[in-house]
CSV table of C-alpha atoms in Angstrom, one decimal:
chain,number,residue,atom,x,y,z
A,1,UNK,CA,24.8,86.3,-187.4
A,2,UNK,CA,25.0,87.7,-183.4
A,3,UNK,CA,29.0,87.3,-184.3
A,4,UNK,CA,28.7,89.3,-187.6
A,5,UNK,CA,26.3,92.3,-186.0
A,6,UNK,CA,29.0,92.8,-183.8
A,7,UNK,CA,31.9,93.1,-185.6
A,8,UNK,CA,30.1,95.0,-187.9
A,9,UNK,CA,29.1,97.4,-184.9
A,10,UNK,CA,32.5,97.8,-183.8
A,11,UNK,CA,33.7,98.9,-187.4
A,12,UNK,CA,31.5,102.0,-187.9
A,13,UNK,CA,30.9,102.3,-184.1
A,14,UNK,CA,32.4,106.0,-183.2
A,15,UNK,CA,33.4,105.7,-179.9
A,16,UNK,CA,37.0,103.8,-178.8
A,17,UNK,CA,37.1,101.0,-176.8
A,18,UNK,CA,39.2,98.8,-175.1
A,19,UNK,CA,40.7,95.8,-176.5
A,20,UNK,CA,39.3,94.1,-173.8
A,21,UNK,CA,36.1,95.4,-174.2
A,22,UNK,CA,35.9,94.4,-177.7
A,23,UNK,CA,37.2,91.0,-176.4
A,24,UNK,CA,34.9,91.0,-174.5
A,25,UNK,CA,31.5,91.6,-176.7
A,26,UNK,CA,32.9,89.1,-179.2
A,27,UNK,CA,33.2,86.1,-176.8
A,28,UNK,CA,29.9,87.1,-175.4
A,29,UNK,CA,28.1,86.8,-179.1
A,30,UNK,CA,29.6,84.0,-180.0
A,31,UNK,CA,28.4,82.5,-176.3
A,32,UNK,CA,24.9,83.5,-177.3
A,33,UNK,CA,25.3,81.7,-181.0
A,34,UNK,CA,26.4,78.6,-179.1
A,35,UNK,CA,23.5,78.4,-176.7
A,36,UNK,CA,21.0,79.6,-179.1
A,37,UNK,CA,22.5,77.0,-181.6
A,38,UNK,CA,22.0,74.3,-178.7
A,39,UNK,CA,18.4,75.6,-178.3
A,40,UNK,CA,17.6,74.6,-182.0
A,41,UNK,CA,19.4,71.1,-181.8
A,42,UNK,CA,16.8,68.8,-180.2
A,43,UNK,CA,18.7,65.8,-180.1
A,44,UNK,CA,21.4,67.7,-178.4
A,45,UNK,CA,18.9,69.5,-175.6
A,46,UNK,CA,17.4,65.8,-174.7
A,47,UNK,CA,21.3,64.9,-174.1
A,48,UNK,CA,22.2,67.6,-171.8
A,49,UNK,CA,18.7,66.9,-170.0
A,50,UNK,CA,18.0,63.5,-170.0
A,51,UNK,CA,21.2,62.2,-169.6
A,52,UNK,CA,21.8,63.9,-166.0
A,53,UNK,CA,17.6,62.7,-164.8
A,54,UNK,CA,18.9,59.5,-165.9
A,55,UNK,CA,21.8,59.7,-163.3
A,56,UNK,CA,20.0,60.5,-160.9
A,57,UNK,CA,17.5,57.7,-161.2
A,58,UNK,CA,19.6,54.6,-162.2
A,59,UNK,CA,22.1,55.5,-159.2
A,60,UNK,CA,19.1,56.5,-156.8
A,61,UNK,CA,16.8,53.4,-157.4
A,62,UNK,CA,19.1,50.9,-158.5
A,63,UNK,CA,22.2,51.1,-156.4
A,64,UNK,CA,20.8,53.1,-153.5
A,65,UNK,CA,18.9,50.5,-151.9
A,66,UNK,CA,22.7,48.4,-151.8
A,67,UNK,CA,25.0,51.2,-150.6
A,68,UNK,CA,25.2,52.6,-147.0
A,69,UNK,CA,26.9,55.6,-146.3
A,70,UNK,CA,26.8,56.2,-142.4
A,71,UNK,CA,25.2,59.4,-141.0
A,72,UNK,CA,23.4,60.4,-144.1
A,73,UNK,CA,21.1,58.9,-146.6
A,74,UNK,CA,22.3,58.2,-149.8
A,75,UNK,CA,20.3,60.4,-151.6
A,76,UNK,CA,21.7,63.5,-149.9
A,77,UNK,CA,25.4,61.8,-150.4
A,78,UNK,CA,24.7,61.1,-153.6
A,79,UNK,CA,23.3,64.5,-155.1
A,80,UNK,CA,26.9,66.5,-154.4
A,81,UNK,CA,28.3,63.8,-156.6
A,82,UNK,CA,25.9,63.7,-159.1
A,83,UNK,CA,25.9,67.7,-159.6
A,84,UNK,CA,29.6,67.3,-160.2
A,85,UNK,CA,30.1,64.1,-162.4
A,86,UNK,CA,27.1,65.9,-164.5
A,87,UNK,CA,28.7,68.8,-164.9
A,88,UNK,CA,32.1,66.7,-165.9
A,89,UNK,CA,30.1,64.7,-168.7
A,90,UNK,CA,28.7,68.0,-170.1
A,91,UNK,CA,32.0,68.8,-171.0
A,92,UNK,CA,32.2,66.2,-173.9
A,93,UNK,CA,29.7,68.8,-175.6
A,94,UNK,CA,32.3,71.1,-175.7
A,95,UNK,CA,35.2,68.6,-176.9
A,96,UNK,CA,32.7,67.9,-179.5
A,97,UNK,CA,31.3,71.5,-180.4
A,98,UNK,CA,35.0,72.4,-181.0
A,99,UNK,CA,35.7,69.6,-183.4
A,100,UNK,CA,32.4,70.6,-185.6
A,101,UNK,CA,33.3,74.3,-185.3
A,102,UNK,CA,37.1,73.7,-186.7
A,103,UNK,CA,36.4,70.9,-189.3
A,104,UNK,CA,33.2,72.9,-191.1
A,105,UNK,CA,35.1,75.7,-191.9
A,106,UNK,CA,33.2,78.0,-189.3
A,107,UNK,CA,36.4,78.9,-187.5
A,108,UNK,CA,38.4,80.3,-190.5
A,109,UNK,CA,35.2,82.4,-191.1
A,110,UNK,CA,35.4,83.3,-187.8
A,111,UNK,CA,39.2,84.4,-188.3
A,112,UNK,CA,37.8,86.6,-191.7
A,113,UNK,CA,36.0,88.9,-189.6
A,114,UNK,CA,37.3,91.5,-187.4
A,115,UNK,CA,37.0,90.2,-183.7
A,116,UNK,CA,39.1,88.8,-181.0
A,117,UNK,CA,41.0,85.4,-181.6
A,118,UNK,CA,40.0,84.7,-178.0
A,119,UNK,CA,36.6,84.9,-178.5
A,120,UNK,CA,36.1,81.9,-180.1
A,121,UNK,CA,37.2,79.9,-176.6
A,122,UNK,CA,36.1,82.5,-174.6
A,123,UNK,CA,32.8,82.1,-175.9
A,124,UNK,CA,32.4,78.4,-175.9
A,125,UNK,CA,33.6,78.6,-172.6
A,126,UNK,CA,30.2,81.3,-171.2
A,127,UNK,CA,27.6,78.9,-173.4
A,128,UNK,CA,29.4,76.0,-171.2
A,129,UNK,CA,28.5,78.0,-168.2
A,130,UNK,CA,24.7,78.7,-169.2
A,131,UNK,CA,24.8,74.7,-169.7
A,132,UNK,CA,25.7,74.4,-166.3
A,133,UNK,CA,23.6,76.8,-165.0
A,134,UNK,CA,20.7,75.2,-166.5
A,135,UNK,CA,21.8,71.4,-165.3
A,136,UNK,CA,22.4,72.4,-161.8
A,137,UNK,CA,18.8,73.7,-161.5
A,138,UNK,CA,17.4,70.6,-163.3
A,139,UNK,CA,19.1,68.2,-161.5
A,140,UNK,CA,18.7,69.7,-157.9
A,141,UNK,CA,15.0,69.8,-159.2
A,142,UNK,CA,15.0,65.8,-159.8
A,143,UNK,CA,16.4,65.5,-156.9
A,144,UNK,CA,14.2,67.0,-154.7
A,145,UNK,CA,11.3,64.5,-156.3
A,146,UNK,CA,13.6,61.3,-155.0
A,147,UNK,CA,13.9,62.6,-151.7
A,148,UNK,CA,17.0,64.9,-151.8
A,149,UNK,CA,16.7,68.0,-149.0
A,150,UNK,CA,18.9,71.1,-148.8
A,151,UNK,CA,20.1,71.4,-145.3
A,152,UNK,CA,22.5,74.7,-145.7
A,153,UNK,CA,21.3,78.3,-146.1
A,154,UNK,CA,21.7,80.8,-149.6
A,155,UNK,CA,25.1,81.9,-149.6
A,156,UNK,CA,26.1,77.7,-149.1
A,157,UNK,CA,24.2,77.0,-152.2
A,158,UNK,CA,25.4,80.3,-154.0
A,159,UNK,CA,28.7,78.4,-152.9
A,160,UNK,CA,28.0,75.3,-154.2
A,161,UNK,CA,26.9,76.7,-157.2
A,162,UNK,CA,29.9,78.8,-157.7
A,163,UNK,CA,32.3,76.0,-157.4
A,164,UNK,CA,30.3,73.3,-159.6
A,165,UNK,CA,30.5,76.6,-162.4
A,166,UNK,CA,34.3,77.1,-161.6
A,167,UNK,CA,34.8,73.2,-162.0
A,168,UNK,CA,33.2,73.1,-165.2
A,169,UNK,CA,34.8,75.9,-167.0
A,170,UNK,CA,38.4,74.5,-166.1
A,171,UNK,CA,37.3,70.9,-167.4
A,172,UNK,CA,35.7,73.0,-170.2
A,173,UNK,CA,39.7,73.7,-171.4
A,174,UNK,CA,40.6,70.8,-171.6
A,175,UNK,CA,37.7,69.4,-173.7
A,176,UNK,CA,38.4,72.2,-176.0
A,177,UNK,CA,42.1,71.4,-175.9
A,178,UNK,CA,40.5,67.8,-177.2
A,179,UNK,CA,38.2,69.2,-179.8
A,180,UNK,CA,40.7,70.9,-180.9
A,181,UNK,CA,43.2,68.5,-181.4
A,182,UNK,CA,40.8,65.5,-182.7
A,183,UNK,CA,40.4,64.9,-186.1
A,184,UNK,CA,37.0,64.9,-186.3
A,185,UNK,CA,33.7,65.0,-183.4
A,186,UNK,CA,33.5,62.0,-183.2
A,187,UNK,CA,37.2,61.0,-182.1
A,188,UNK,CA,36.9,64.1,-180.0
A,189,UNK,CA,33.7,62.7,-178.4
A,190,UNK,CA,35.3,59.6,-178.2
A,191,UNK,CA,38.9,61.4,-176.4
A,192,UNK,CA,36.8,63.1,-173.9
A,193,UNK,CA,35.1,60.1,-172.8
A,194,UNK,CA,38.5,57.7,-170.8
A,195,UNK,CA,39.0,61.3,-169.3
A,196,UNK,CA,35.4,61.4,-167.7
A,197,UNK,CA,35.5,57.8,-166.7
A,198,UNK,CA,38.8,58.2,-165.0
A,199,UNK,CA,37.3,61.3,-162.8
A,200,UNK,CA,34.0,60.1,-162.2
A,201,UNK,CA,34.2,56.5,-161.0
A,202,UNK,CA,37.0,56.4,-158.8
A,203,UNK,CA,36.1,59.4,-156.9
A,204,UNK,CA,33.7,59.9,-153.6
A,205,UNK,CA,31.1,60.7,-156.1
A,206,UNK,CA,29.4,57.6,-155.7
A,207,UNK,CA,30.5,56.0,-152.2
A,208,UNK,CA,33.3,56.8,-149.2
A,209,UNK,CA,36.3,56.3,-151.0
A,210,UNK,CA,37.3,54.3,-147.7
A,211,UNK,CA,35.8,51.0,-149.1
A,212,UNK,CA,38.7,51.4,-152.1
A,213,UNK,CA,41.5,49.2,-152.4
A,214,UNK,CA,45.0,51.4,-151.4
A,215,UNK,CA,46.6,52.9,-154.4
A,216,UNK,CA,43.0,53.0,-155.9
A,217,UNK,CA,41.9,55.0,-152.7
A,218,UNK,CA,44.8,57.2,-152.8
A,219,UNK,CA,44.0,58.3,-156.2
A,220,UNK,CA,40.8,58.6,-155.6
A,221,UNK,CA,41.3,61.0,-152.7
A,222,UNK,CA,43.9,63.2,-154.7
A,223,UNK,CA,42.3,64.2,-157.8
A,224,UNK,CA,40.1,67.0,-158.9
A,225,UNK,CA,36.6,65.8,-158.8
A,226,UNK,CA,36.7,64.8,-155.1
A,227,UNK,CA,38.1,67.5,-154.1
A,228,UNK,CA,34.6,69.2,-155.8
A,229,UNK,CA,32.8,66.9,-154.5
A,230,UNK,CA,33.8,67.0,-151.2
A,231,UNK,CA,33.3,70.3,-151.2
A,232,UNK,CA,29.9,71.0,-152.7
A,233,UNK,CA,28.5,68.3,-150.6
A,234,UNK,CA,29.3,70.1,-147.1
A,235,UNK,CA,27.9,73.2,-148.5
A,236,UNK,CA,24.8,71.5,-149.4
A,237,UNK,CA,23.9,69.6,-146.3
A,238,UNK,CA,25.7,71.6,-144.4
A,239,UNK,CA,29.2,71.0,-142.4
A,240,UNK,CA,32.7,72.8,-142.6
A,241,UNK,CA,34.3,72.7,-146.3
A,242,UNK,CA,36.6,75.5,-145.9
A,243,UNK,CA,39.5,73.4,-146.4
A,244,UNK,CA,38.0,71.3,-149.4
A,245,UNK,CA,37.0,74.2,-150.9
A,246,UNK,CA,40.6,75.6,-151.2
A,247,UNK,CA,41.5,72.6,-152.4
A,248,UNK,CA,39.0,72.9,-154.9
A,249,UNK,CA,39.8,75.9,-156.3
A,250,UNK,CA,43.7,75.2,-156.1
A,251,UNK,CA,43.3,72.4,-158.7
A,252,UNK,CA,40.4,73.9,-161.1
A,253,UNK,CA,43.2,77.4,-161.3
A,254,UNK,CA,45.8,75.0,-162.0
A,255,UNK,CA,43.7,73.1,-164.4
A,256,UNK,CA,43.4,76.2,-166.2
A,257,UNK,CA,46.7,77.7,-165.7
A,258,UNK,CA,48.3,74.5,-167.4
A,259,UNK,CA,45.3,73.7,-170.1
A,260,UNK,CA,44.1,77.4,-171.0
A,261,UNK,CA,47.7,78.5,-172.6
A,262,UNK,CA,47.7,75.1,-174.3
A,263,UNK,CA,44.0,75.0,-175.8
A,264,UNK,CA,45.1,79.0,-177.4
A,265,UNK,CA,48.3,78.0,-178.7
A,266,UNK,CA,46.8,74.7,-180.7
A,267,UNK,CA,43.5,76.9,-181.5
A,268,UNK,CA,46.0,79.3,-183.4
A,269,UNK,CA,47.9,76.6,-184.6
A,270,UNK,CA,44.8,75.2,-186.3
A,271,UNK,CA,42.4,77.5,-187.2
């Protein structure tokens, strides 16, 4: 309805915009159908907030007592990866909203009315984002009720914040490369999920990626969720992560240099 008030604004609207404005305004109405359409989907809002207090419990009360992480307790280690590997789950929401969106039909309606192609991904891609937003503050929330403590000032967890957001939206291209490509939800739900595992666990997420056997370790230590990990965790407690950071944002732009064309081209290809 938000997506059909504004196409029908920019038909009898008098002024001349931009393409990019009009780009623009599109993606940003169809952001606000996908997060008020989240909103009215129970079952979907307990996922995306019970799933990550769940994370933070299980690994806070069930491992934490048997891991050691030297220097730190492991509820302060542990909240950086949490943050992250929350963030990396959400994104099977977005493999799966794509699927729904393509197979019901409501991107060929999409495609009837006069708005930008883009705004489709663009859109799913700023609801993503409010996700985040939201599940960041939740879990940093939880966390402070088991015992987790900032130790860094505002602009570190402006920081922080900024680089768990810039993590998700490039993971956010590749689920919707997935939901795109699946034949239906659930085998995109089900596609997004050896992708998460693969980040997540062998990471330093969870514990030093010293204590990993050697081609495990080295792949651990190379891939794009420790990078994030090791840099939202200095900003947090506080430390140098200057040089993580870059590393950071090296692999999410490459993640969406390579996945962003890709996700476009098969969205074009299928709606």
């Amino acid at each position: 309805m938000t997506t059909l008030t504004a196409t029908a604004t920019r038909q009898w609207s008098p002024s001349r915009r931009s393409k990019l404005a009009w780009a623009a305004a599109d993606s940003l109405a169809v952001a606000t159908r996908n997060v008020i359409g989240t909103t009215r989907r129970p079952q979907l809002l307990g996922f995306v907030t019970i799933q990550p207090v769940l994370f933070v419990l299980m690994f806070r009360y069930v491992f934490g007592g048997s891991i050691h992480i030297p220097g730190v307790s492991y509820t302060n280690y542990l909240m950086a990866g949490i943050l992250v590997v929350t963030v990396l789950f959400g994104a099977q929401n977005t493999a799966i909203g794509m699927a729904e969106d393509l197979h019901s039909g409501l991107i060929e309606r999409f495609r009837s009315l006069v708005m930008a192609r883009s705004a489709v991904l663009a859109g799913r891609m700023l609801a993503d984002a409010v996700r985040n937003l939201f599940v960041i503050a939740l879990m940093l929330g939880v966390g402070y009720f088991v015992g987790f403590r900032l130790h860094a000032n505002v602009a570190a967890q402006v920081a922080a914040t900024g680089v768990l957001l810039l993590f998700g939206f490039a993971i956010s291209w590749v689920a919707g490369l997935l939901g795109l490509t699946a034949k239906s939800a659930e085998a995109a739900g089900a596609a997004a999920l050896p992708l998460t595992v693969l980040l997540a666990f062998p990471s330093s997420a969870f514990l030093s990626t010293r204590n990993l056997p050697g081609p495990l370790r080295a792949y651990a230590d190379h891939q794009p969720l420790t990078a994030t990990v090791n840099t939202i965790r200095p900003l947090l407690l506080g430390g140098p992560a200057a040089s993580h950071a870059v590393t950071a944002i090296i692999w999410c732009a490459g993640i969406v240099a390579v996945f962003a064309p890709l996700a476009v081209l098969r969205y074009c290809r299928a709606a």
